[in-house]
Amino acid sequence: MERMPQTRMVILGGGFAGLRILYRLHNALYHHADITLVDSRDYTLQKPGMPDVALVGTPVDMFRHKLQPIADRAGARFIQATAQYIDPMKQTVALSNGQQLPYDYLFITTGIVKDYDAIEGYRHFGYSVCDDIEAPRLHAALQKFKGGPIVLGAAKTEWGHSVHVPHLDIACEGPMGEVTFMLDHDLRRLNKRQKSTITLFTPGHEFLEDVGTTVHHILRERLDTRGVTVYPRKNIKAITEHSVQFSDGTELPSALTIVIPPYTGPTLIKYSGLGDDKGYVPTDYAMRHLSYPNIFAAGDVNALTLPKLGHLAIIQADISAATVIRELTNTGEVPLYKPEVFCIMYEGGSEATLILSNTMYGGKTDIALHGVSAHLMKWSFDSYYFYSHGHLPPDLVQAGLESVLGHVNIKGRNS
Ligand SMILES: Cc1cc2nc3c(=O)[nH]c(=O)nc-3n(C[C@H](O)[C@H](O)[C@H](O)COP(=O)(O)OP(=O)(O)OC[C@H]3O[C@@H](n4cnc5c(N)ncnc54)[C@H](O)[C@@H]3O)c2cc1C
């Protein structure tokens, strides 16, 4: 424990992964560690709340949580600045405020960049739910929407080649399912559904390529019930005022186009030469950089993270923090990396579908649980997150999951 007071920990990015690492380090090392949290913004954004902003009209501030009080509670320093360059040899980070921040351990948790400009016409005719700029913009467009064809889908993303991960065409497709169901619910409520069609496209062979056949079957049924047409193997190229164009030369009429754009690695990583050929950070299963042992990466920015999910960000954050804590104190267990897809897709009203699957990673779990209990879990997750100002409740989710899965007969439960 002797070198601990001098151990400087720098966390770049106060999102799901960064905050989880902050809390884990604080709980285990308490005042022995000198922790600095850096973020370009003075708040953390709860992105899973963005469909609510766009579709329900929930004020965006409900999903923004100030970082200064979060850092204060964890005994950390908070610097609002953009990290511009990491020098792994000098062990410093150059910040946009001119500061050179030294570190002993660096945690890269900056997330990724959503490349809206990769889709021609997006800025004029496209909409999205991915952040706190785009979600309110979509909400405003929906207020004026009178009916017509609606086309939704995620764009194909290219990945680097530094680490071994299963093939996946789409970074994160769950929010598109959620928006599709919520939109259908809302249009019915407003008596506009009969004047509209809803078409969901996917670059994959099936919507939600990252789950197994049982979940696919259940989702197909649910989308059919809502009158949604699904087009697989469609790669979006351009959006015009009245259509969506795909790279195979086909086109769909569209009065409202909602997309998840392709993802790309952050400029910081590309510029610092710490990433793979697409700018994602390559690490081992302890989330340690393949070339620099005192650099860790967790969350969307890590090349291992597929799909790009908050659930995986938390799992990876726990592993990286536990690895460093064990290295410094020789205490605690480092969890094994067992990736899985876990999300709760809100469907409007009191309906939601909970999805838990690890088939993409060779496992046998492939569960879709539809009903009010899934909605209650989503609601309690969001409320807990909000009232604890960004402190994630995976233990609460885990407990809820176990109680729900343990007490109902789940179609598709096979492990
Ligand atoms: C609409 C939507 C809904 C979603 N719903 C779910 C869901 O229900 N369940 C789920 O598990 N996942 C969901 N996801 C995915 C989830 O939000 C992401 O996987 C998660 O946010 C990734 O966390 P992160 O910490 O890696 O990055 P982020 O949450 O993106 O946080 C990165 C932080 O780093 C900061 N930053 C970036 N660059 C710099 C820099 N150079 N210097 C300083 N700071 C920087 C940013 O300001 C940000 O605060 C959803 C995603 C979207 C878009």
Coordinates of C-alpha atoms and ligand atoms in Angstrom, one line a residue:
M1 CA 0.0 0.0 0.0
E2 CA 3.0 2.3 0.3
R3 CA 3.1 3.6 -3.2
M4 CA -0.7 4.2 -3.3
P5 CA -0.8 7.8 -2.1
Q6 CA 1.3 8.7 -5.2
T7 CA -0.7 6.6 -7.6
R8 CA -2.3 9.0 -10.1
M9 CA -5.4 7.6 -11.8
V10 CA -6.8 9.5 -14.8
I11 CA -10.2 8.6 -16.2
L12 CA -10.9 10.0 -19.7
G13 CA -14.7 10.2 -20.1
G14 CA -17.5 10.3 -17.5
G15 CA -20.0 8.0 -19.3
F16 CA -21.2 4.5 -18.1
A17 CA -17.7 3.0 -18.1
G18 CA -15.8 6.0 -16.7
L19 CA -18.2 6.5 -13.8
R20 CA -18.3 2.9 -12.9
I21 CA -14.4 2.8 -12.7
L22 CA -14.5 6.0 -10.6
Y23 CA -16.9 4.4 -8.1
R24 CA -15.0 1.1 -8.0
L25 CA -11.6 2.8 -7.5
H26 CA -13.0 5.1 -4.8
N27 CA -14.7 2.3 -2.9
A28 CA -11.5 0.1 -2.9
L29 CA -8.7 2.6 -2.6
Y30 CA -10.6 5.4 -0.8
H31 CA -8.3 8.4 -0.1
H32 CA -5.1 6.5 -1.1
A33 CA -5.7 7.2 -4.8
D34 CA -5.4 10.5 -6.5
I35 CA -8.2 10.2 -9.1
T36 CA -8.9 12.7 -11.9
L37 CA -12.0 12.5 -14.1
V38 CA -11.8 14.4 -17.4
D39 CA -14.8 15.0 -19.6
S40 CA -15.5 17.5 -22.5
R41 CA -18.9 18.2 -21.0
D42 CA -19.9 19.1 -17.4
Y43 CA -22.5 16.4 -17.4
T44 CA -22.9 12.7 -18.1
L45 CA -25.6 11.8 -20.6
Q46 CA -27.9 8.8 -19.9
K47 CA -28.3 7.7 -23.6
P48 CA -30.8 5.0 -23.0
G49 CA -33.2 7.8 -22.0
M50 CA -33.0 9.4 -25.5
P51 CA -35.9 7.5 -27.1
D52 CA -38.0 8.9 -24.2
V53 CA -36.9 12.4 -25.1
A54 CA -37.7 11.9 -28.8
L55 CA -41.0 10.0 -28.5
V56 CA -42.5 10.9 -25.1
G57 CA -41.1 14.4 -24.9
T58 CA -39.4 13.9 -21.5
P59 CA -37.1 16.9 -20.9
V60 CA -33.6 16.1 -21.9
D61 CA -32.2 17.5 -18.6
M62 CA -33.8 14.5 -16.9
F63 CA -31.0 12.4 -18.5
R64 CA -28.1 14.8 -17.9
H65 CA -26.3 14.5 -14.6
K66 CA -23.7 17.0 -13.4
L67 CA -20.2 15.5 -13.1
Q68 CA -18.7 17.8 -10.5
P69 CA -20.9 16.5 -7.7
I70 CA -20.4 13.0 -8.8
A71 CA -16.6 13.5 -8.7
D72 CA -16.9 15.3 -5.3
R73 CA -18.7 12.3 -3.8
A74 CA -16.0 10.0 -5.1
G75 CA -13.2 12.1 -3.7
A76 CA -12.0 12.8 -7.2
R77 CA -10.9 15.9 -9.1
F78 CA -13.0 16.8 -12.1
I79 CA -11.6 18.7 -15.1
Q80 CA -14.0 19.8 -17.8
A81 CA -11.7 19.7 -20.9
T82 CA -11.3 17.6 -24.0
A83 CA -8.4 15.1 -24.0
Q84 CA -6.5 15.8 -27.3
Y85 CA -3.4 13.7 -27.2
I86 CA -2.1 10.8 -25.0
D87 CA 1.7 10.3 -24.8
P88 CA 2.1 6.8 -23.5
M89 CA 5.9 7.2 -23.2
K90 CA 5.8 10.3 -21.1
Q91 CA 2.5 9.1 -19.4
T92 CA 0.7 12.4 -20.0
V93 CA -2.5 13.6 -21.5
A94 CA -2.7 16.9 -23.3
L95 CA -6.0 18.7 -22.6
S96 CA -7.8 21.4 -24.5
N97 CA -7.2 23.8 -21.6
G98 CA -3.4 23.6 -22.2
Q99 CA -2.8 21.3 -19.2
Q100 CA -0.5 18.3 -19.5
L101 CA -2.0 15.8 -17.1
P102 CA 0.4 13.1 -15.8
Y103 CA -0.8 9.6 -14.9
D104 CA 0.4 6.4 -13.4
Y105 CA -2.7 4.5 -14.6
L106 CA -4.9 5.8 -17.5
F107 CA -8.5 4.6 -18.1
I108 CA -9.8 5.4 -21.6
T109 CA -13.6 5.6 -21.5
T110 CA -14.4 8.2 -24.1
G111 CA -16.9 6.2 -26.0
I112 CA -17.0 6.4 -29.8
V113 CA -18.0 9.0 -32.5
K114 CA -21.3 8.7 -34.4
D115 CA -20.5 9.5 -38.0
Y116 CA -23.8 11.2 -39.2
D117 CA -22.0 12.7 -42.2
A118 CA -21.2 9.2 -43.6
I119 CA -24.8 9.1 -44.6
E120 CA -25.4 11.5 -47.5
G121 CA -28.3 13.9 -46.9
Y122 CA -28.5 13.0 -43.1
R123 CA -28.0 16.6 -42.0
H124 CA -31.0 17.8 -44.1
F125 CA -33.4 15.0 -44.1
G126 CA -32.4 12.4 -41.5
Y127 CA -33.2 12.1 -37.8
S128 CA -31.7 10.1 -34.9
V129 CA -32.2 9.4 -31.2
C130 CA -28.5 8.9 -30.4
D131 CA -27.7 12.0 -28.3
D132 CA -29.1 15.1 -26.6
I133 CA -29.0 17.2 -29.8
E134 CA -30.6 14.7 -32.1
A135 CA -33.3 13.3 -29.8
P136 CA -35.0 16.8 -29.2
R137 CA -34.7 17.4 -33.0
L138 CA -36.6 14.3 -33.7
H139 CA -39.2 15.2 -31.1
A140 CA -39.8 18.5 -32.9
A141 CA -40.1 16.7 -36.2
L142 CA -42.6 14.3 -34.8
Q143 CA -44.9 17.1 -33.5
K144 CA -45.3 18.2 -37.2
F145 CA -45.6 14.7 -38.7
K146 CA -49.0 14.2 -40.3
G147 CA -48.5 10.6 -41.5
G148 CA -46.8 8.8 -44.4
P149 CA -44.0 6.2 -44.8
I150 CA -41.5 6.0 -41.9
V151 CA -38.2 4.2 -42.5
L152 CA -35.9 3.3 -39.6
G153 CA -32.7 1.4 -39.2
A154 CA -29.0 1.3 -38.3
A155 CA -26.1 1.8 -40.6
K156 CA -23.4 -0.7 -41.1
T157 CA -20.2 -0.1 -39.1
E158 CA -16.7 -1.3 -40.1
W159 CA -14.5 -2.6 -37.3
G160 CA -10.7 -2.9 -36.9
H161 CA -8.7 -6.1 -37.0
S162 CA -6.6 -6.0 -33.8
V163 CA -8.5 -8.4 -31.5
H164 CA -10.7 -11.5 -32.1
V165 CA -14.4 -10.7 -31.9
P166 CA -17.4 -12.3 -33.5
H167 CA -18.7 -10.7 -36.8
L168 CA -21.3 -8.0 -36.3
D169 CA -22.5 -5.5 -39.0
I170 CA -24.2 -3.1 -36.6
A171 CA -22.8 -1.3 -33.5
C172 CA -26.0 -1.1 -31.5
E173 CA -29.4 -1.9 -33.0
G174 CA -31.6 -2.2 -29.8
P175 CA -32.6 1.5 -29.8
M176 CA -34.0 1.2 -33.3
G177 CA -36.3 -1.6 -32.1
E178 CA -37.3 0.5 -29.1
V179 CA -38.1 3.5 -31.3
T180 CA -40.0 1.4 -33.8
F181 CA -42.3 0.0 -31.0
M182 CA -42.7 3.4 -29.3
L183 CA -43.5 5.1 -32.6
D184 CA -46.2 2.5 -33.4
H185 CA -47.7 3.0 -30.0
D186 CA -47.7 6.7 -30.3
L187 CA -49.2 6.9 -33.8
R188 CA -52.0 4.6 -32.6
R189 CA -52.6 6.8 -29.6
L190 CA -52.8 9.9 -31.9
N191 CA -54.9 8.1 -34.5
K192 CA -52.2 8.5 -37.1
R193 CA -51.2 4.9 -37.5
Q194 CA -53.5 4.1 -40.4
K195 CA -52.0 7.0 -42.3
S196 CA -48.5 5.7 -41.8
T197 CA -46.3 2.7 -42.7
I198 CA -43.3 1.6 -40.6
T199 CA -40.4 -0.1 -42.2
L200 CA -37.4 -1.3 -40.3
F201 CA -34.2 -2.1 -42.3
T202 CA -31.0 -3.8 -41.1
P203 CA -27.6 -4.5 -42.7
G204 CA -27.7 -7.9 -40.9
H205 CA -29.3 -11.1 -42.0
E206 CA -32.0 -10.5 -39.3
F207 CA -32.9 -7.6 -37.1
L208 CA -30.7 -7.8 -33.9
E209 CA -28.0 -9.9 -35.4
D210 CA -26.3 -10.1 -32.0
V211 CA -29.0 -12.5 -30.4
G212 CA -30.0 -16.1 -31.2
T213 CA -32.9 -17.7 -33.0
T214 CA -35.3 -17.9 -30.0
V215 CA -35.1 -14.1 -29.5
H216 CA -35.3 -13.6 -33.3
H217 CA -38.5 -15.6 -33.4
I218 CA -40.1 -13.7 -30.6
L219 CA -39.1 -10.3 -32.0
R220 CA -40.4 -11.2 -35.4
E221 CA -43.8 -12.1 -33.9
R222 CA -43.9 -8.8 -32.0
L223 CA -42.9 -6.7 -35.0
D224 CA -45.5 -8.6 -37.1
T225 CA -48.2 -7.9 -34.5
R226 CA -47.4 -4.1 -34.8
G227 CA -47.6 -4.2 -38.6
V228 CA -43.9 -3.4 -39.1
T229 CA -42.2 -4.6 -42.3
V230 CA -38.5 -5.7 -41.9
Y231 CA -36.0 -5.5 -44.7
P232 CA -32.7 -7.5 -43.9
R233 CA -29.3 -6.9 -45.7
K234 CA -30.0 -3.3 -46.5
N235 CA -27.1 -0.9 -46.2
I236 CA -28.1 2.8 -46.1
K237 CA -26.3 5.1 -48.5
A238 CA -28.3 8.3 -48.7
I239 CA -31.4 10.1 -47.4
T240 CA -33.4 12.4 -49.6
E241 CA -36.5 14.5 -48.9
H242 CA -38.8 11.7 -49.9
S243 CA -36.7 8.5 -49.9
V244 CA -34.0 6.3 -48.4
Q245 CA -31.4 4.9 -50.8
F246 CA -29.4 1.7 -50.2
S247 CA -26.1 0.6 -51.6
D248 CA -27.6 -2.2 -53.6
G249 CA -29.4 0.4 -55.7
T250 CA -32.9 0.0 -54.1
E251 CA -34.9 2.8 -52.7
L252 CA -37.8 3.2 -50.2
P253 CA -40.2 6.1 -50.1
S254 CA -39.9 7.9 -46.7
A255 CA -41.5 10.9 -45.2
L256 CA -39.5 10.4 -41.9
T257 CA -36.2 8.7 -41.8
I258 CA -34.7 7.7 -38.4
V259 CA -31.2 6.1 -38.2
I260 CA -28.3 5.1 -36.0
P261 CA -25.3 6.2 -38.0
P262 CA -22.1 4.2 -38.4
Y263 CA -19.7 4.4 -35.5
T264 CA -16.0 5.2 -35.7
G265 CA -13.1 5.4 -33.2
P266 CA -12.4 8.8 -31.5
T267 CA -9.9 11.3 -33.0
L268 CA -8.0 11.2 -29.7
I269 CA -7.2 7.5 -30.1
K270 CA -6.4 7.8 -33.8
Y271 CA -4.2 10.8 -33.3
S272 CA -2.4 9.3 -30.3
G273 CA -1.7 6.1 -32.3
L274 CA -3.3 3.9 -29.6
G275 CA -6.0 2.3 -31.6
D276 CA -6.5 -0.3 -34.3
D277 CA -7.1 0.6 -38.0
K278 CA -10.6 2.1 -37.1
G279 CA -9.6 3.9 -33.9
Y280 CA -10.8 1.4 -31.3
V281 CA -8.5 0.5 -28.4
P282 CA -7.1 -3.1 -28.6
T283 CA -6.9 -4.7 -25.1
D284 CA -6.6 -8.1 -23.6
Y285 CA -9.5 -9.6 -21.4
A286 CA -8.3 -7.6 -18.4
M287 CA -9.1 -4.5 -20.6
R288 CA -5.3 -3.7 -20.6
H289 CA -3.9 -2.1 -23.7
L290 CA -2.0 -4.6 -25.8
S291 CA 1.1 -2.4 -25.9
Y292 CA 0.9 -0.2 -22.7
P293 CA 0.3 -2.1 -19.4
N294 CA -0.8 1.0 -17.5
I295 CA -3.4 2.0 -20.0
F296 CA -6.9 0.4 -19.8
A297 CA -9.9 0.9 -22.0
A298 CA -13.6 0.1 -21.2
G299 CA -16.9 0.7 -22.9
D300 CA -17.7 1.5 -26.5
V301 CA -14.1 2.6 -27.2
N302 CA -12.7 -0.8 -26.5
A303 CA -12.2 -3.0 -29.7
L304 CA -13.6 -6.0 -27.7
T305 CA -16.9 -4.3 -27.1
L306 CA -19.5 -5.8 -29.5
P307 CA -22.3 -4.8 -29.6
K308 CA -21.7 -1.4 -28.2
L309 CA -23.8 -1.6 -25.1
G310 CA -23.8 0.1 -21.7
H311 CA -24.1 -3.4 -20.1
L312 CA -20.7 -4.4 -21.6
A313 CA -19.2 -1.0 -20.6
I314 CA -20.1 -1.8 -17.0
I315 CA -18.7 -5.4 -17.1
Q316 CA -15.4 -4.1 -18.7
A317 CA -15.2 -1.2 -16.2
D318 CA -15.5 -3.6 -13.3
I319 CA -12.7 -5.8 -14.8
S320 CA -10.3 -2.9 -15.4
A321 CA -10.8 -1.4 -12.0
A322 CA -10.5 -4.8 -10.3
T323 CA -7.3 -5.5 -12.2
V324 CA -5.6 -2.3 -11.1
I325 CA -6.9 -2.6 -7.5
R326 CA -5.4 -6.1 -7.3
E327 CA -2.2 -4.9 -8.8
L328 CA -1.9 -2.2 -6.1
T329 CA -3.3 -3.9 -3.1
N330 CA -3.1 -7.6 -3.8
T331 CA -6.8 -7.8 -2.8
G332 CA -10.0 -8.6 -4.5
E333 CA -11.0 -10.9 -7.4
V334 CA -10.8 -9.9 -11.0
P335 CA -14.0 -11.1 -12.8
L336 CA -13.7 -13.1 -16.0
Y337 CA -14.8 -11.4 -19.1
K338 CA -18.1 -13.1 -20.1
P339 CA -19.8 -10.8 -22.7
E340 CA -23.5 -11.0 -23.2
V341 CA -26.3 -8.9 -24.7
F342 CA -28.7 -7.5 -22.1
C343 CA -31.2 -4.8 -22.8
I344 CA -34.8 -3.9 -22.1
M345 CA -36.7 -2.6 -25.1
Y346 CA -39.5 -0.3 -24.1
E347 CA -42.5 -0.7 -26.4
G348 CA -44.8 2.2 -25.3
G349 CA -47.6 2.0 -22.7
S350 CA -46.7 -0.5 -20.0
E351 CA -45.0 -3.0 -22.4
A352 CA -41.4 -3.9 -22.7
T353 CA -39.3 -6.8 -23.8
L354 CA -36.2 -7.9 -21.8
I355 CA -33.5 -9.5 -23.9
L356 CA -30.6 -11.6 -22.5
S357 CA -28.5 -13.6 -24.9
N358 CA -24.9 -14.8 -25.2
T359 CA -25.3 -17.0 -28.4
M360 CA -23.1 -14.5 -30.3
Y361 CA -20.3 -15.5 -28.0
G362 CA -21.0 -19.2 -28.2
G363 CA -23.3 -19.5 -25.1
K364 CA -26.7 -21.0 -24.9
T365 CA -28.7 -18.3 -23.1
D366 CA -31.2 -16.7 -25.5
I367 CA -34.1 -15.2 -23.6
A368 CA -36.8 -12.7 -24.5
L369 CA -39.3 -11.9 -21.8
H370 CA -42.2 -9.7 -22.8
G371 CA -44.5 -8.0 -20.3
V372 CA -45.1 -5.5 -17.5
S373 CA -42.3 -6.9 -15.3
A374 CA -39.8 -6.0 -18.0
H375 CA -41.2 -2.5 -18.1
L376 CA -41.0 -2.3 -14.3
M377 CA -37.3 -3.3 -14.4
K378 CA -36.6 -0.6 -17.1
W379 CA -38.5 2.0 -15.1
S380 CA -36.6 1.1 -11.8
F381 CA -33.3 1.1 -13.6
D382 CA -33.9 4.6 -15.1
S383 CA -35.3 6.0 -11.8
Y384 CA -32.4 4.6 -9.7
Y385 CA -29.9 6.0 -12.2
F386 CA -31.5 9.5 -12.1
Y387 CA -31.9 9.7 -8.3
S388 CA -28.4 8.4 -7.6
H389 CA -27.0 11.0 -10.1
G390 CA -25.3 8.6 -12.5
H391 CA -24.4 5.8 -10.1
L392 CA -25.3 2.7 -12.1
P393 CA -27.2 0.0 -10.4
P394 CA -26.1 -3.3 -12.0
D395 CA -26.6 -5.1 -8.7
L396 CA -30.2 -3.9 -8.7
V397 CA -30.7 -5.0 -12.3
Q398 CA -29.1 -8.3 -11.5
A399 CA -31.3 -8.8 -8.5
G400 CA -34.4 -7.9 -10.5
L401 CA -33.3 -10.1 -13.4
E402 CA -32.9 -13.1 -11.1
S403 CA -36.2 -12.6 -9.3
V404 CA -38.0 -12.1 -12.7
L405 CA -36.3 -15.0 -14.4
G406 CA -36.7 -17.2 -11.3
H407 CA -40.5 -16.7 -10.9
V408 CA -41.9 -16.8 -14.4
N409 CA -42.0 -19.3 -17.2
I410 CA -39.8 -17.8 -19.8
K411 CA -40.3 -18.7 -23.5
G412 CA -36.8 -19.4 -24.8
R413 CA -35.0 -19.9 -21.6
N414 CA -32.5 -22.7 -22.3
S415 CA -29.6 -22.2 -19.9
Ligands
LIG1 C1 -30.3 5.9 -28.0 C2 -29.4 4.9 -27.3 C3 -30.0 4.0 -26.4 C4 -29.2 3.0 -25.8 N1 -29.8 2.2 -24.9 C5 -29.1 1.2 -24.2 C6 -29.7 0.4 -23.3 O1 -30.9 0.4 -23.1 N2 -28.9 -0.5 -22.6 C7 -27.5 -0.6 -22.9 O2 -26.8 -1.4 -22.2 N3 -26.9 0.3 -23.8 C8 -27.7 1.2 -24.4 N4 -27.1 2.0 -25.3 C9 -25.6 2.0 -25.5 C10 -24.9 2.7 -24.4 O3 -25.5 4.0 -24.3 C11 -23.4 2.9 -24.7 O4 -22.9 1.6 -24.9 C12 -22.7 3.5 -23.5 O5 -23.1 4.8 -23.3 C13 -21.2 3.4 -23.6 O6 -20.6 3.9 -22.5 P1 -19.2 4.6 -22.5 O7 -18.9 4.9 -21.1 O8 -18.3 3.7 -23.2 O9 -19.3 5.9 -23.4 P2 -20.2 7.1 -23.3 O10 -21.5 6.8 -22.5 O11 -20.4 7.6 -24.7 O12 -19.4 8.2 -22.5 C14 -18.2 8.8 -23.0 C15 -17.9 10.1 -22.3 O13 -16.6 10.5 -22.7 C16 -16.6 11.9 -23.0 N5 -15.6 12.2 -24.0 C17 -15.5 11.7 -25.3 N6 -14.4 12.1 -25.8 C18 -13.7 12.8 -24.9 C19 -12.4 13.4 -24.9 N7 -11.6 13.4 -26.0 N8 -12.0 14.1 -23.8 C20 -12.8 14.1 -22.7 N9 -14.0 13.5 -22.6 C21 -14.4 12.8 -23.7 C22 -18.0 12.2 -23.5 O14 -18.4 13.5 -23.3 C23 -18.9 11.2 -22.6 O15 -19.3 11.8 -21.4 C24 -27.8 3.0 -26.0 C25 -27.2 3.9 -26.9 C26 -28.0 4.8 -27.6 C27 -27.3 5.7 -28.5

